[in-house]
CSV table of C-alpha atoms in Angstrom, one decimal:
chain,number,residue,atom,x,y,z
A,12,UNK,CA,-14.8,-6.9,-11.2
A,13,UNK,CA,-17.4,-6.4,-14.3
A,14,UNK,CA,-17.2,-8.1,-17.1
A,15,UNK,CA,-17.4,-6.4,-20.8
A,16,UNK,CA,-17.6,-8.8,-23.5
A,17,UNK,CA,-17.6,-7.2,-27.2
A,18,UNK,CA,-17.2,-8.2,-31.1
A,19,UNK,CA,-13.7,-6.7,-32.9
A,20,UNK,CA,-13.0,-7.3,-36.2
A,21,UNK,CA,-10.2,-10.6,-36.3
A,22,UNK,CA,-7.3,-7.9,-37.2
A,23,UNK,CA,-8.1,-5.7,-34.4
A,24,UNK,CA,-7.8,-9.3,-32.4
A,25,UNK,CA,-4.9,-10.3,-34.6
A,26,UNK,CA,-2.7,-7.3,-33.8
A,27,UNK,CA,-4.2,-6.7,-30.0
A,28,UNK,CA,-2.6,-10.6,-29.2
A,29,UNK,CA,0.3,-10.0,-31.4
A,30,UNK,CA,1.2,-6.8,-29.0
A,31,UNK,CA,1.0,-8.5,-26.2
A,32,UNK,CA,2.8,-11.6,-27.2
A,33,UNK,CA,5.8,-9.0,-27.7
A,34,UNK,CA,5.2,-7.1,-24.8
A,35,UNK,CA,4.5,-10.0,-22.2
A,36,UNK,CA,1.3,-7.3,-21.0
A,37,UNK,CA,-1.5,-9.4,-20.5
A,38,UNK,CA,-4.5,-8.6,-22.8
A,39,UNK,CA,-6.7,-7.4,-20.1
A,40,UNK,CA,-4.7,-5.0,-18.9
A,41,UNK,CA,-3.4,-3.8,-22.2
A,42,UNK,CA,-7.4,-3.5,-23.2
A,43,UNK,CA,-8.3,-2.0,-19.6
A,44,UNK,CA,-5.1,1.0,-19.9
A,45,UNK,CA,-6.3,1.9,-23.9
A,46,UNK,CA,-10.2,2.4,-22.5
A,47,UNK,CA,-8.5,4.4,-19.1
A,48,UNK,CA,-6.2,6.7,-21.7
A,49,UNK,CA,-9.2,6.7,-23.8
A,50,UNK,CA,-11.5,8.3,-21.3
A,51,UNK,CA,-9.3,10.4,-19.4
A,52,UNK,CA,-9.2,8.1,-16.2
A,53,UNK,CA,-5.8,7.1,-14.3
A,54,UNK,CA,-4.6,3.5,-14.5
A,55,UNK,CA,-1.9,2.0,-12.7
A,56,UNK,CA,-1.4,5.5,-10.9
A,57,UNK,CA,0.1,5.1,-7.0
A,58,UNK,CA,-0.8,8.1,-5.7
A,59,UNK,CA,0.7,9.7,-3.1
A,60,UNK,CA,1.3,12.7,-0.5
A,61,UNK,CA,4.1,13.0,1.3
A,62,UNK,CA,7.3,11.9,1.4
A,63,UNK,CA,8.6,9.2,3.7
A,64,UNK,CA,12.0,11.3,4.1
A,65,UNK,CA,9.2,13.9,5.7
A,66,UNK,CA,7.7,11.6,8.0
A,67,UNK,CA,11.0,10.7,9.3
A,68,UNK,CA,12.2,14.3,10.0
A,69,UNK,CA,8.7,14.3,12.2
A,70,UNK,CA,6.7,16.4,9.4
A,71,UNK,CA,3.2,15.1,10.6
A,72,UNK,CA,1.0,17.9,9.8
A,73,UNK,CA,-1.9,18.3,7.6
A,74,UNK,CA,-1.1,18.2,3.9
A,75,UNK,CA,-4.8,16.6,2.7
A,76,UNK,CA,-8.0,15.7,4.2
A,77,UNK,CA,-9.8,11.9,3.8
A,78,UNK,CA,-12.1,13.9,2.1
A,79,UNK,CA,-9.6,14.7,-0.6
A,80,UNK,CA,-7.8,11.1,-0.6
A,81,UNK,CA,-10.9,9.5,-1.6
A,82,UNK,CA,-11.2,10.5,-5.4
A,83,UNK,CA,-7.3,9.1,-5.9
A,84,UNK,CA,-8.1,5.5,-4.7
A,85,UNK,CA,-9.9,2.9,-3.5
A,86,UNK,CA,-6.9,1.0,-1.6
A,87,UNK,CA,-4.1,2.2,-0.1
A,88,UNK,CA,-2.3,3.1,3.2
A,89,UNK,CA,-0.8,5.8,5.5
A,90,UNK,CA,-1.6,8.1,9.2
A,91,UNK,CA,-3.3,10.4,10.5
A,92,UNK,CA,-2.2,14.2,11.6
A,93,UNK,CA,0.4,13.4,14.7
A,94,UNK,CA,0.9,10.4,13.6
A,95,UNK,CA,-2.3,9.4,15.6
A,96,UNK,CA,-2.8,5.5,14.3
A,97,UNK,CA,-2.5,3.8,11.1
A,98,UNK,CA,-4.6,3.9,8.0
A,99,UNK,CA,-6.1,1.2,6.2
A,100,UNK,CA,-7.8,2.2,2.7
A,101,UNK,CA,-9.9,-1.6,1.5
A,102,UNK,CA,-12.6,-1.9,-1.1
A,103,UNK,CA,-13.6,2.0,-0.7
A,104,UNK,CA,-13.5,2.6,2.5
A,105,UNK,CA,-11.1,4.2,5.3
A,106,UNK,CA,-10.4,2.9,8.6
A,107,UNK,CA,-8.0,4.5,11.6
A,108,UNK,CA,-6.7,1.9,13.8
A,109,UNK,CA,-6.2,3.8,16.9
A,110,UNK,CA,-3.5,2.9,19.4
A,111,UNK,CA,-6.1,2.1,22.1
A,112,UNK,CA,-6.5,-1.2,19.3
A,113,UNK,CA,-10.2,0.3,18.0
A,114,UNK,CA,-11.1,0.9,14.6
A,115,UNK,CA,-13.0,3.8,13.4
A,116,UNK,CA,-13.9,5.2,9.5
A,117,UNK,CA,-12.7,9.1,10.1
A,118,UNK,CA,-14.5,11.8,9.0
A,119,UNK,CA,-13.8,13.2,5.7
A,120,UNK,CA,-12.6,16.6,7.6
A,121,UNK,CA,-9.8,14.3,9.0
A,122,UNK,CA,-6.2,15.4,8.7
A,123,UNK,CA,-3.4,13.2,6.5
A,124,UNK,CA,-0.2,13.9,6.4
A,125,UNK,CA,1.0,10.7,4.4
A,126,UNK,CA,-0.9,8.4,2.5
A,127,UNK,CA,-0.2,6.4,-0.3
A,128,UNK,CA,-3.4,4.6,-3.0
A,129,UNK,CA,-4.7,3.3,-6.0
A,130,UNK,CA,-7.4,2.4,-7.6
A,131,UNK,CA,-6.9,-2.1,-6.9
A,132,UNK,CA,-7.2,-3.2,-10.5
A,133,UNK,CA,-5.3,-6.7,-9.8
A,134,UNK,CA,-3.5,-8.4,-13.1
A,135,UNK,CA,-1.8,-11.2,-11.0
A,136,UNK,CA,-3.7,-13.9,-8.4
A,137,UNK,CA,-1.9,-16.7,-6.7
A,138,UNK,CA,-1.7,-18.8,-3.3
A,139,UNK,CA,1.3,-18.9,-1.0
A,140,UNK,CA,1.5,-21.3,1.5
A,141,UNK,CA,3.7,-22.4,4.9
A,142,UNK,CA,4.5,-19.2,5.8
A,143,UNK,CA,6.3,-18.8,8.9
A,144,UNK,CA,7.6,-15.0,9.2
A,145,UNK,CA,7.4,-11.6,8.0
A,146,UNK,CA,10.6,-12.4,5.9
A,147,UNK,CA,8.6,-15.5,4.5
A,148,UNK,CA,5.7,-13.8,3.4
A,149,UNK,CA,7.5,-10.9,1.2
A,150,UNK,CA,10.0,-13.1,-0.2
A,151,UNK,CA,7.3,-15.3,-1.5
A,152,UNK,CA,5.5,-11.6,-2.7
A,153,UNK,CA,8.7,-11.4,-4.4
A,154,UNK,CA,8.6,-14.1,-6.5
A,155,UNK,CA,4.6,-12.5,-7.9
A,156,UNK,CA,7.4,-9.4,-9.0
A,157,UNK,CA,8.0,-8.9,-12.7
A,158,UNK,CA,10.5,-6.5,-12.0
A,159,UNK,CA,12.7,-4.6,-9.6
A,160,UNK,CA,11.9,-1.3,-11.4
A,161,UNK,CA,8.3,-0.9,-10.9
A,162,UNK,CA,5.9,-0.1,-8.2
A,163,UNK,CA,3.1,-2.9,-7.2
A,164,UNK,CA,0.2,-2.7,-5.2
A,165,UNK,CA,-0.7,-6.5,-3.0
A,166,UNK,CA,-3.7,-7.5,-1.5
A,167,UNK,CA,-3.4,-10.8,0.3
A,168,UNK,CA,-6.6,-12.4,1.7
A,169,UNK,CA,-6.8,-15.3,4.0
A,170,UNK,CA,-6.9,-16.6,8.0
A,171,UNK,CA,-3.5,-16.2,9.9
A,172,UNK,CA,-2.5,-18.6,12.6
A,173,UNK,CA,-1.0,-15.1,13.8
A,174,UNK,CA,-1.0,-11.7,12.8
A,175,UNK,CA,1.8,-9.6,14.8
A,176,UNK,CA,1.3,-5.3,14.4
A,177,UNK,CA,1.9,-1.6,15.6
A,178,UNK,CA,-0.1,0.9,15.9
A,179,UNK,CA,1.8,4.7,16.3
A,180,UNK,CA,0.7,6.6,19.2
A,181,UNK,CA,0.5,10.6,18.6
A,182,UNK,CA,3.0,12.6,18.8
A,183,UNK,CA,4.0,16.5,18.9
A,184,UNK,CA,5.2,17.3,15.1
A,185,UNK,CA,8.7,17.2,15.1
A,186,UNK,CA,9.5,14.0,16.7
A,187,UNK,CA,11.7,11.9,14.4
A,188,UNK,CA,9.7,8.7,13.6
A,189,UNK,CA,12.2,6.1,14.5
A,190,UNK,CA,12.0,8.0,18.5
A,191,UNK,CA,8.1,8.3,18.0
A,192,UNK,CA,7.6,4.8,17.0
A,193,UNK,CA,10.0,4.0,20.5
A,194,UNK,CA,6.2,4.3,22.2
A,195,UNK,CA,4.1,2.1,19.5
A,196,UNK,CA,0.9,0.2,21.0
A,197,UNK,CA,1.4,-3.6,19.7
A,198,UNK,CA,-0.9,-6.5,19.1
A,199,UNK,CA,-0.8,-10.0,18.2
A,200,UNK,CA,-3.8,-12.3,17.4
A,201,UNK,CA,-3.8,-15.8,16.5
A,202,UNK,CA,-6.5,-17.8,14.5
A,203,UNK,CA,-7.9,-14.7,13.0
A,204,UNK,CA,-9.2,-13.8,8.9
A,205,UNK,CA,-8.1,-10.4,7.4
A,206,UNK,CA,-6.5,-8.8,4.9
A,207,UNK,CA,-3.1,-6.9,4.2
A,208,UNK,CA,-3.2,-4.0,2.1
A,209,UNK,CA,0.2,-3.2,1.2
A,210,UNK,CA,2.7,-1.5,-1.8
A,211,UNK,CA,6.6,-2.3,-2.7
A,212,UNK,CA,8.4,0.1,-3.9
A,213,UNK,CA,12.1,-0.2,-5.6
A,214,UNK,CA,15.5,0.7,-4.3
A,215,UNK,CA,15.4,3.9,-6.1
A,216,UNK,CA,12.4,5.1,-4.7
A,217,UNK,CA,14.0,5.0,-0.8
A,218,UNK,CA,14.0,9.1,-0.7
A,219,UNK,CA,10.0,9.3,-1.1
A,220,UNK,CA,9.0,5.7,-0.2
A,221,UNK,CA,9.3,2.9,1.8
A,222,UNK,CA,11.8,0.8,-0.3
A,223,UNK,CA,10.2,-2.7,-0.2
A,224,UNK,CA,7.8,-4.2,0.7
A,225,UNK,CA,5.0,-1.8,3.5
A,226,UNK,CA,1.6,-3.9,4.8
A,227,UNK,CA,-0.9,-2.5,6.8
A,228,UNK,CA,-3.6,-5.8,8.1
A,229,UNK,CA,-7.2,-5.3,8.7
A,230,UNK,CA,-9.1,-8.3,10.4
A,231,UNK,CA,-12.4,-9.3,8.5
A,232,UNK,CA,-14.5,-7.9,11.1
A,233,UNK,CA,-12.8,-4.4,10.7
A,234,UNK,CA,-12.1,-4.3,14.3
A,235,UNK,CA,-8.5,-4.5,14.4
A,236,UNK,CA,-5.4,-3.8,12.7
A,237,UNK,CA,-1.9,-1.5,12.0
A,238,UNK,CA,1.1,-1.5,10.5
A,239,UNK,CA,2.1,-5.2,9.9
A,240,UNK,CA,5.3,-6.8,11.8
A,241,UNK,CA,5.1,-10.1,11.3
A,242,UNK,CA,3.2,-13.3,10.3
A,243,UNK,CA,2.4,-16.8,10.1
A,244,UNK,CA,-0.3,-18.8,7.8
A,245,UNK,CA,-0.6,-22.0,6.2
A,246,UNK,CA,-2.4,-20.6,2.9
A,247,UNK,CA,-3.2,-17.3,1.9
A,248,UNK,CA,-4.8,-15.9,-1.3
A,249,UNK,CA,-2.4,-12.8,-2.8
A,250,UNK,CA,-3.5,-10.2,-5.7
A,251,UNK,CA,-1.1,-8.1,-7.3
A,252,UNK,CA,-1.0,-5.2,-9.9
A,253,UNK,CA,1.5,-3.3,-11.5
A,254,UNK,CA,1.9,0.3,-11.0
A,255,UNK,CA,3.8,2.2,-13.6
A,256,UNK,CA,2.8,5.5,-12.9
A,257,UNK,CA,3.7,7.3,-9.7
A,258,UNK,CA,1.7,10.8,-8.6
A,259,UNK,CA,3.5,12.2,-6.0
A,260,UNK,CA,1.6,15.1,-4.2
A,261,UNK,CA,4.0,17.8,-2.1
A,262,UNK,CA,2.9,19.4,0.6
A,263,UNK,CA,3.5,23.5,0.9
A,264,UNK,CA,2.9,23.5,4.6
A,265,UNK,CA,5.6,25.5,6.2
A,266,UNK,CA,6.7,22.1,8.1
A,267,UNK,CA,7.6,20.7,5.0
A,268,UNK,CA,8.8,23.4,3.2
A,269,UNK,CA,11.8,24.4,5.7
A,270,UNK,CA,12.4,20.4,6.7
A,271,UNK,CA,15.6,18.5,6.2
A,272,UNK,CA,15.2,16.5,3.7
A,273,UNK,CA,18.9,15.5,2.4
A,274,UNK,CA,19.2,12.4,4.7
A,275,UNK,CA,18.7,9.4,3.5
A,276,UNK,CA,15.7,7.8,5.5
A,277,UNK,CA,16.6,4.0,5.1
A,278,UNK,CA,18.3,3.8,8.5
A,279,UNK,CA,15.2,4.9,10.3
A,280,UNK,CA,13.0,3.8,8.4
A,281,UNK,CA,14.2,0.5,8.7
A,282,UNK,CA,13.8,1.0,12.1
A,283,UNK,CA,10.4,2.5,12.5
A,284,UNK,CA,8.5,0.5,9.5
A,285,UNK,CA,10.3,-2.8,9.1
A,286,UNK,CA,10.8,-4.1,12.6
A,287,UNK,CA,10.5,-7.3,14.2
A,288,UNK,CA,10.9,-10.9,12.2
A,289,UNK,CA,8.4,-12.7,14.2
């Protein structure tokens, strides 16, 4: 990330480390959101389109392009039209993992129904070690948390002595997700370097997100990857940013606009996105 280094008078300084003495907000990002309000840019935005309560009622049809994801973020996750393999968003770029277990960057013309991103501006870095499971590796994301309340964004960085996933194969619009992830392609590779890209969201949020924690891995090579299941790694390097401002982007495709959604989508969800302690 650059690096600005400027002069301020000592009781700009004075009352800038006073703030965030109160606050507990580190400097930097107190410094980074004034320059982001400042100049009309988002900061600590999660944007996103779509509801998860859609995707479960099988609404999997075109609400935005790639083309139109790409000025909202620079990290993020989601699928494709039919829910035709996962997407990875990492350092800029897109990539579809297909169910066949390819990668490819999609066109911009490229149809999303769901997608969630930011723009990665990490305030947090640590290491977790000795983890053995899915379970292992979000409750030690947990303890990065500051609060049950907010939205946070993780990147964790490292070589896996496995990496366990799913990749949803396409499906006719209207298939409920928990039945449409029944036919999932899965993988499993062991010794391998990547990175998960992932978001948890709070309790509150179940209705329109995934509550938790929601990975999607990408090996360093950019030839493999999906929707994470489980784990195991002896050391991994984790970033994490706060998120305190949620953009939430409703379709008006007819699918959407007539669809079901009073149900609560845990259940299935649970299901189709949280599977498999391995």
């Amino acid at each position: 990330m650059p690096r600005l280094t400027v002069e301020v008078y000592q009781s700009l300084m004075d009352a800038l480390v006073a703030h965030c003495e109160k606050t507990g907000e580190p400097l930097r990002h107190f410094v980074s959101r004034a320059l982001s309000d400042a100049l009309g840019l988002d900061h600590s935005t999660l944007f996103q389109v779509s509801t998860t309560g859609a995707l479960v009622q099988g609404v999997y049809n075109e609400a935005v392009t790639v083309g139109g994801l790409r000025t909202h973020g620079d990290f993020g996750l989601g699928t494709f039209e039919g829910l035709d393999g996962e997407m990875v968003v990492l350092d800029g770029k897109f990539y579809q993992a297909h169910a066949d277990g390819s990668i490819t960057a999609p066109a911009d013309a490229a149809p999303v129904p769901f997608a969630t991103l930011t723009n990665f501006q990490p305030q947090h870095r640590g290491t977790i070690e000795n983890v053995t499971s899915m379970s292992s590796l979000t409750g030690e994301l947990d303890r990065l948390r500051r609060s049950n309340n907010l939205f946070f964004a993780v990147r964790v960085d490292g070589r896996f002595d496995e990496v366990y996933w799913r990749v949803a194969c396409k499906v006719e619009a209207g298939v409920h997700l928990d039945k449409a992830t029944d036919a999932q392609a899965e993988f499993r590779q062991s010794n391998v370097k990547g990175t998960m890209v992932g978001f948890w969201s709070p309790a509150y949020s179940r209705t329109i997100a995934v509550a938790g924690w929601h990975l999607h891995f990408l090996t360093e090579d950019r030839k493999a990857g999906g929707h994470v299941l489980g784990c195991k790694a002896t050391s991994l390097d984790v970033q994490v940013q706060d998120l305190d401002d949620l953009h939430l982007a409703i379709p008006e495709t007819r699918e959407f606009l007539h669809a079901d959604l009073t149900q609560d989508p845990a259940a299935a969800l649970e299901k189709a996105e949280m599977a498999k302690d391995r």
